[in-house]
mmCIF file of N, CA and C in Angstrom:
data_model
loop_
_atom_site.group_PDB
_atom_site.id
_atom_site.type_symbol
_atom_site.label_atom_id
_atom_site.label_comp_id
_atom_site.label_asym_id
_atom_site.label_seq_id
_atom_site.Cartn_x
_atom_site.Cartn_y
_atom_site.Cartn_z
ATOM 1 N N MET A 1 70.058 55.695 74.806
ATOM 2 C CA MET A 1 70.578 54.900 75.898
ATOM 3 C C MET A 1 69.575 54.948 77.057
ATOM 4 N N GLN A 2 69.233 53.783 77.595
ATOM 5 C CA GLN A 2 68.300 53.705 78.707
ATOM 6 C C GLN A 2 69.038 53.779 80.031
ATOM 7 N N LYS A 3 68.376 54.415 81.003
ATOM 8 C CA LYS A 3 68.942 54.448 82.348
ATOM 9 C C LYS A 3 68.805 53.070 82.969
ATOM 10 N N PRO A 4 69.778 52.668 83.810
ATOM 11 C CA PRO A 4 69.650 51.369 84.469
ATOM 12 C C PRO A 4 68.458 51.381 85.415
ATOM 13 N N LYS A 5 67.786 50.244 85.518
ATOM 14 C CA LYS A 5 66.657 50.140 86.433
ATOM 15 C C LYS A 5 67.165 50.003 87.854
ATOM 16 N N ILE A 6 66.467 50.649 88.759
ATOM 17 C CA ILE A 6 66.815 50.585 90.169
ATOM 18 C C ILE A 6 65.830 49.652 90.849
ATOM 19 N N ASN A 7 66.336 48.708 91.625
ATOM 20 C CA ASN A 7 65.466 47.803 92.347
ATOM 21 C C ASN A 7 64.749 48.592 93.423
ATOM 22 N N SER A 8 63.456 48.817 93.244
ATOM 23 C CA SER A 8 62.708 49.677 94.150
ATOM 24 C C SER A 8 62.326 48.980 95.452
ATOM 25 N N LYS A 9 62.691 47.722 95.627
ATOM 26 C CA LYS A 9 62.376 47.014 96.866
ATOM 27 C C LYS A 9 63.442 47.204 97.940
ATOM 28 N N PHE A 10 64.623 47.669 97.548
ATOM 29 C CA PHE A 10 65.734 47.763 98.493
ATOM 30 C C PHE A 10 66.431 49.113 98.405
ATOM 31 N N LEU A 11 67.116 49.435 99.489
ATOM 32 C CA LEU A 11 68.012 50.580 99.549
ATOM 33 C C LEU A 11 69.436 50.053 99.602
ATOM 34 N N GLN A 12 70.346 50.792 99.007
ATOM 35 C CA GLN A 12 71.763 50.504 99.139
ATOM 36 C C GLN A 12 72.314 51.533 100.124
ATOM 37 N N LEU A 13 72.846 51.078 101.237
ATOM 38 C CA LEU A 13 73.353 51.956 102.280
ATOM 39 C C LEU A 13 74.870 51.933 102.276
ATOM 40 N N THR A 14 75.480 53.120 102.344
ATOM 41 C CA THR A 14 76.927 53.240 102.512
ATOM 42 C C THR A 14 77.183 54.142 103.712
ATOM 43 N N LEU A 15 77.913 53.625 104.705
ATOM 44 C CA LEU A 15 78.316 54.404 105.873
ATOM 45 C C LEU A 15 79.782 54.776 105.704
ATOM 46 N N ILE A 16 80.063 56.074 105.767
ATOM 47 C CA ILE A 16 81.432 56.560 105.552
ATOM 48 C C ILE A 16 81.934 57.220 106.838
ATOM 49 N N PHE A 17 83.127 56.798 107.275
ATOM 50 C CA PHE A 17 83.758 57.298 108.489
ATOM 51 C C PHE A 17 85.134 57.853 108.148
ATOM 52 N N PRO A 18 85.651 58.808 108.928
ATOM 53 C CA PRO A 18 86.967 59.367 108.604
ATOM 54 C C PRO A 18 88.124 58.400 108.867
ATOM 55 N N ASP A 19 87.922 57.424 109.771
ATOM 56 C CA ASP A 19 89.047 56.579 110.185
ATOM 57 C C ASP A 19 88.837 55.082 109.944
ATOM 58 N N LYS A 20 87.798 54.718 109.173
ATOM 59 C CA LYS A 20 87.527 53.310 108.903
ATOM 60 C C LYS A 20 87.120 53.141 107.453
ATOM 61 N N PRO A 21 87.228 51.939 106.925
ATOM 62 C CA PRO A 21 86.712 51.702 105.569
ATOM 63 C C PRO A 21 85.194 51.854 105.553
ATOM 64 N N PRO A 22 84.619 52.246 104.421
ATOM 65 C CA PRO A 22 83.160 52.352 104.331
ATOM 66 C C PRO A 22 82.492 50.999 104.580
ATOM 67 N N GLN A 23 81.300 51.043 105.160
ATOM 68 C CA GLN A 23 80.490 49.841 105.344
ATOM 69 C C GLN A 23 79.304 49.938 104.398
ATOM 70 N N LYS A 24 78.923 48.819 103.795
ATOM 71 C CA LYS A 24 77.805 48.808 102.855
ATOM 72 C C LYS A 24 76.813 47.737 103.269
ATOM 73 N N ALA A 25 75.543 48.012 102.978
ATOM 74 C CA ALA A 25 74.490 47.037 103.294
ATOM 75 C C ALA A 25 73.309 47.259 102.360
ATOM 76 N N GLU A 26 72.594 46.181 102.078
ATOM 77 C CA GLU A 26 71.330 46.276 101.364
ATOM 78 C C GLU A 26 70.241 46.175 102.423
ATOM 79 N N CYS A 27 69.244 47.056 102.349
ATOM 80 C CA CYS A 27 68.213 47.105 103.374
ATOM 81 C C CYS A 27 66.914 47.628 102.764
ATOM 82 N N ASP A 28 65.867 47.679 103.598
ATOM 83 C CA ASP A 28 64.620 48.271 103.116
ATOM 84 C C ASP A 28 64.112 49.374 104.045
ATOM 85 N N ARG A 29 64.924 49.736 105.053
ATOM 86 C CA ARG A 29 64.570 50.834 105.940
ATOM 87 C C ARG A 29 65.813 51.323 106.666
ATOM 88 N N VAL A 30 65.974 52.647 106.716
ATOM 89 C CA VAL A 30 67.048 53.278 107.478
ATOM 90 C C VAL A 30 66.410 54.390 108.307
ATOM 91 N N VAL A 31 66.661 54.389 109.605
ATOM 92 C CA VAL A 31 66.143 55.429 110.495
ATOM 93 C C VAL A 31 67.330 56.063 111.203
ATOM 94 N N PHE A 32 67.394 57.393 111.183
ATOM 95 C CA PHE A 32 68.480 58.108 111.855
ATOM 96 C C PHE A 32 67.943 59.372 112.492
ATOM 97 N N ARG A 33 68.758 59.971 113.335
ATOM 98 C CA ARG A 33 68.380 61.194 114.034
ATOM 99 C C ARG A 33 68.848 62.396 113.218
ATOM 100 N N VAL A 34 67.949 63.373 113.034
ATOM 101 C CA VAL A 34 68.284 64.589 112.295
ATOM 102 C C VAL A 34 68.246 65.784 113.234
ATOM 103 N N SER A 35 69.029 66.817 112.914
ATOM 104 C CA SER A 35 68.979 68.058 113.688
ATOM 105 C C SER A 35 68.096 69.057 112.952
ATOM 106 N N ASP A 36 67.611 70.040 113.707
ATOM 107 C CA ASP A 36 66.636 70.975 113.164
ATOM 108 C C ASP A 36 67.190 72.387 112.999
ATOM 109 N N ASP A 37 68.355 72.670 113.549
ATOM 110 C CA ASP A 37 68.931 74.004 113.402
ATOM 111 C C ASP A 37 70.447 73.919 113.314
ATOM 112 N N ARG A 38 71.084 75.043 113.176
ATOM 113 C CA ARG A 38 72.545 75.072 112.984
ATOM 114 C C ARG A 38 73.322 74.562 114.186
ATOM 115 N N LYS A 39 72.729 74.638 115.359
ATOM 116 C CA LYS A 39 73.414 74.186 116.572
ATOM 117 C C LYS A 39 73.099 72.734 116.906
ATOM 118 N N GLY A 40 72.300 72.075 116.063
ATOM 119 C CA GLY A 40 71.997 70.665 116.281
ATOM 120 C C GLY A 40 70.846 70.408 117.224
ATOM 121 N N HIS A 41 70.082 71.435 117.552
ATOM 122 C CA HIS A 41 68.939 71.257 118.452
ATOM 123 C C HIS A 41 67.693 70.837 117.678
ATOM 124 N N GLY A 42 66.741 70.318 118.429
ATOM 125 C CA GLY A 42 65.471 69.946 117.816
ATOM 126 C C GLY A 42 65.620 68.699 116.970
ATOM 127 N N GLY A 43 64.799 68.607 115.958
ATOM 128 C CA GLY A 43 64.859 67.452 115.062
ATOM 129 C C GLY A 43 64.160 66.255 115.651
ATOM 130 N N GLY A 44 64.625 65.091 115.323
ATOM 131 C CA GLY A 44 64.017 63.844 115.772
ATOM 132 C C GLY A 44 64.428 62.712 114.862
ATOM 133 N N GLN A 45 63.698 61.625 114.909
ATOM 134 C CA GLN A 45 63.985 60.462 114.082
ATOM 135 C C GLN A 45 63.402 60.664 112.687
ATOM 136 N N TYR A 46 64.114 60.178 111.679
ATOM 137 C CA TYR A 46 63.651 60.265 110.300
ATOM 138 C C TYR A 46 63.886 58.922 109.631
ATOM 139 N N GLY A 47 62.881 58.433 108.917
ATOM 140 C CA GLY A 47 62.980 57.134 108.273
ATOM 141 C C GLY A 47 63.019 57.227 106.755
ATOM 142 N N ILE A 48 63.826 56.388 106.150
ATOM 143 C CA ILE A 48 63.967 56.311 104.694
ATOM 144 C C ILE A 48 63.547 54.906 104.259
ATOM 145 N N HIS A 49 62.696 54.857 103.251
ATOM 146 C CA HIS A 49 62.247 53.592 102.661
ATOM 147 C C HIS A 49 62.528 53.632 101.164
ATOM 148 N N PRO A 50 62.524 52.499 100.472
ATOM 149 C CA PRO A 50 62.720 52.515 99.028
ATOM 150 C C PRO A 50 61.720 53.453 98.348
ATOM 151 N N GLY A 51 62.200 54.179 97.345
ATOM 152 C CA GLY A 51 61.361 55.117 96.615
ATOM 153 C C GLY A 51 61.341 56.511 97.218
ATOM 154 N N HIS A 52 62.090 56.744 98.298
ATOM 155 C CA HIS A 52 62.135 58.060 98.926
ATOM 156 C C HIS A 52 62.678 59.090 97.936
ATOM 157 N N ALA A 53 62.152 60.294 98.002
ATOM 158 C CA ALA A 53 62.637 61.386 97.155
ATOM 159 C C ALA A 53 64.101 61.696 97.490
ATOM 160 N N ASP A 54 64.844 62.173 96.508
ATOM 161 C CA ASP A 54 66.227 62.587 96.735
ATOM 162 C C ASP A 54 66.236 63.700 97.783
ATOM 163 N N ALA A 55 67.193 63.637 98.721
ATOM 164 C CA ALA A 55 67.235 64.610 99.805
ATOM 165 C C ALA A 55 68.600 64.580 100.476
ATOM 166 N N VAL A 56 68.889 65.640 101.248
ATOM 167 C CA VAL A 56 70.094 65.713 102.074
ATOM 168 C C VAL A 56 69.646 66.112 103.477
ATOM 169 N N PHE A 57 70.196 65.442 104.501
ATOM 170 C CA PHE A 57 69.826 65.677 105.886
ATOM 171 C C PHE A 57 71.066 65.961 106.718
ATOM 172 N N THR A 58 70.940 66.831 107.716
ATOM 173 C CA THR A 58 71.976 67.035 108.711
ATOM 174 C C THR A 58 71.698 66.078 109.858
ATOM 175 N N LEU A 59 72.675 65.237 110.171
ATOM 176 C CA LEU A 59 72.503 64.255 111.238
ATOM 177 C C LEU A 59 72.878 64.844 112.582
ATOM 178 N N ALA A 60 72.137 64.449 113.587
ATOM 179 C CA ALA A 60 72.488 64.755 114.967
ATOM 180 C C ALA A 60 73.061 63.485 115.586
ATOM 181 N N LYS A 61 73.835 63.648 116.660
ATOM 182 C CA LYS A 61 74.331 62.467 117.360
ATOM 183 C C LYS A 61 73.159 61.606 117.762
ATOM 184 N N GLY A 62 73.252 60.332 117.491
ATOM 185 C CA GLY A 62 72.163 59.437 117.864
ATOM 186 C C GLY A 62 72.274 58.107 117.148
ATOM 187 N N GLU A 63 71.242 57.343 117.283
ATOM 188 C CA GLU A 63 71.242 55.972 116.784
ATOM 189 C C GLU A 63 70.791 55.897 115.328
ATOM 190 N N ILE A 64 71.450 55.024 114.577
ATOM 191 C CA ILE A 64 70.975 54.648 113.252
ATOM 192 C C ILE A 64 70.482 53.210 113.373
ATOM 193 N N GLU A 65 69.329 52.958 112.781
ATOM 194 C CA GLU A 65 68.784 51.601 112.769
ATOM 195 C C GLU A 65 68.522 51.217 111.321
ATOM 196 N N VAL A 66 69.066 50.088 110.912
ATOM 197 C CA VAL A 66 68.957 49.601 109.538
ATOM 198 C C VAL A 66 68.221 48.267 109.576
ATOM 199 N N SER A 67 67.174 48.138 108.746
ATOM 200 C CA SER A 67 66.340 46.932 108.766
ATOM 201 C C SER A 67 66.221 46.325 107.379
ATOM 202 N N LEU A 68 65.995 45.019 107.377
ATOM 203 C CA LEU A 68 65.726 44.277 106.147
ATOM 204 C C LEU A 68 64.659 43.244 106.464
ATOM 205 N N GLY A 69 63.547 43.315 105.751
ATOM 206 C CA GLY A 69 62.455 42.378 105.971
ATOM 207 C C GLY A 69 61.867 42.445 107.372
ATOM 208 N N GLY A 70 61.863 43.633 107.960
ATOM 209 C CA GLY A 70 61.306 43.802 109.297
ATOM 210 C C GLY A 70 62.249 43.434 110.427
ATOM 211 N N GLU A 71 63.460 42.999 110.092
ATOM 212 C CA GLU A 71 64.446 42.606 111.103
ATOM 213 C C GLU A 71 65.592 43.606 111.126
ATOM 214 N N CYS A 72 65.958 44.058 112.313
ATOM 215 C CA CYS A 72 67.073 45.007 112.467
ATOM 216 C C CYS A 72 68.390 44.288 112.143
ATOM 217 N N ILE A 73 69.150 44.835 111.179
ATOM 218 C CA ILE A 73 70.443 44.233 110.826
ATOM 219 C C ILE A 73 71.616 45.070 111.327
ATOM 220 N N LEU A 74 71.337 46.320 111.766
ATOM 221 C CA LEU A 74 72.378 47.177 112.334
ATOM 222 C C LEU A 74 71.719 48.219 113.209
ATOM 223 N N ARG A 75 72.237 48.364 114.415
ATOM 224 C CA ARG A 75 71.816 49.429 115.323
ATOM 225 C C ARG A 75 73.089 49.960 115.963
ATOM 226 N N GLN A 76 73.379 51.227 115.715
ATOM 227 C CA GLN A 76 74.658 51.783 116.143
ATOM 228 C C GLN A 76 74.506 53.264 116.463
ATOM 229 N N MET A 77 75.255 53.743 117.456
ATOM 230 C CA MET A 77 75.294 55.170 117.760
ATOM 231 C C MET A 77 76.274 55.845 116.795
ATOM 232 N N LEU A 78 75.827 56.960 116.195
ATOM 233 C CA LEU A 78 76.664 57.716 115.267
ATOM 234 C C LEU A 78 76.908 59.112 115.810
ATOM 235 N N GLY A 79 77.995 59.714 115.360
ATOM 236 C CA GLY A 79 78.266 61.109 115.668
ATOM 237 C C GLY A 79 77.553 62.011 114.677
ATOM 238 N N ASP A 80 77.825 63.308 114.771
ATOM 239 C CA ASP A 80 77.252 64.267 113.827
ATOM 240 C C ASP A 80 77.696 63.926 112.407
ATOM 241 N N GLY A 81 76.937 64.413 111.427
ATOM 242 C CA GLY A 81 77.285 64.183 110.036
ATOM 243 C C GLY A 81 76.153 64.590 109.118
ATOM 244 N N PHE A 82 76.090 63.932 107.971
ATOM 245 C CA PHE A 82 74.976 64.190 107.065
ATOM 246 C C PHE A 82 74.634 62.907 106.312
ATOM 247 N N ALA A 83 73.427 62.906 105.747
ATOM 248 C CA ALA A 83 72.958 61.772 104.955
ATOM 249 C C ALA A 83 72.419 62.302 103.634
ATOM 250 N N LYS A 84 72.691 61.566 102.579
ATOM 251 C CA LYS A 84 72.208 61.916 101.246
ATOM 252 C C LYS A 84 71.415 60.729 100.713
ATOM 253 N N VAL A 85 70.225 61.009 100.199
ATOM 254 C CA VAL A 85 69.387 59.978 99.583
ATOM 255 C C VAL A 85 69.279 60.309 98.110
ATOM 256 N N GLU A 86 69.639 59.341 97.266
ATOM 257 C CA GLU A 86 69.574 59.555 95.824
ATOM 258 C C GLU A 86 69.329 58.211 95.146
ATOM 259 N N LYS A 87 68.185 58.101 94.493
ATOM 260 C CA LYS A 87 67.842 56.908 93.707
ATOM 261 C C LYS A 87 68.038 55.613 94.493
ATOM 262 N N ASN A 88 67.410 55.531 95.654
ATOM 263 C CA ASN A 88 67.454 54.352 96.523
ATOM 264 C C ASN A 88 68.858 54.027 97.044
ATOM 265 N N HIS A 89 69.731 55.012 97.035
ATOM 266 C CA HIS A 89 71.047 54.850 97.648
ATOM 267 C C HIS A 89 71.143 55.879 98.775
ATOM 268 N N VAL A 90 71.419 55.399 99.983
ATOM 269 C CA VAL A 90 71.561 56.268 101.150
ATOM 270 C C VAL A 90 73.040 56.277 101.525
ATOM 271 N N THR A 91 73.630 57.468 101.524
ATOM 272 C CA THR A 91 75.016 57.627 101.934
ATOM 273 C C THR A 91 75.027 58.415 103.234
ATOM 274 N N VAL A 92 75.645 57.851 104.262
ATOM 275 C CA VAL A 92 75.746 58.513 105.562
ATOM 276 C C VAL A 92 77.219 58.791 105.807
ATOM 277 N N VAL A 93 77.542 60.059 106.027
ATOM 278 C CA VAL A 93 78.913 60.468 106.358
ATOM 279 C C VAL A 93 78.868 60.984 107.784
ATOM 280 N N THR A 94 79.680 60.391 108.654
ATOM 281 C CA THR A 94 79.637 60.736 110.067
ATOM 282 C C THR A 94 81.038 60.817 110.637
ATOM 283 N N GLU A 95 81.161 61.552 111.733
ATOM 284 C CA GLU A 95 82.471 61.701 112.352
ATOM 285 C C GLU A 95 82.916 60.448 113.097
ATOM 286 N N GLY A 96 82.006 59.513 113.316
ATOM 287 C CA GLY A 96 82.407 58.259 113.933
ATOM 288 C C GLY A 96 81.252 57.466 114.489
ATOM 289 N N MET A 97 81.578 56.264 114.957
ATOM 290 C CA MET A 97 80.598 55.368 115.578
ATOM 291 C C MET A 97 80.997 55.144 117.015
ATOM 292 N N GLU A 98 79.999 54.912 117.851
ATOM 293 C CA GLU A 98 80.280 54.576 119.252
ATOM 294 C C GLU A 98 79.855 53.157 119.528
#
C-alpha cells in the first residue's frame, strides 16, 4: 500500500479554539510567536513553509499571520497555546483569539 502524496506547495492549517468551531485554511506560509521558556519569556517569530520538518512549538501570546501566494489571508492575535507541524499540516491550539 502506498502512502498518499502530500501536495508540497501548500500547508493545511487548522486553528482550534476552546469556544469556537475549528477554522481551516490552505496556505503557503504561517508565522506565529513562540515562547522560549516555561514562563513564556523570550522566543520570537517563527515561520512555517511547505516541507517543514515535523515539530511541536509552544506559542506565546501574539499575532499569527497566514499567507497564500505572498498575500496575507489572515492576521489575528492569539492567546497562549501550541502548534504542531506534521506532513504539511499545521495545527494550532490556542486559548482564544482577540
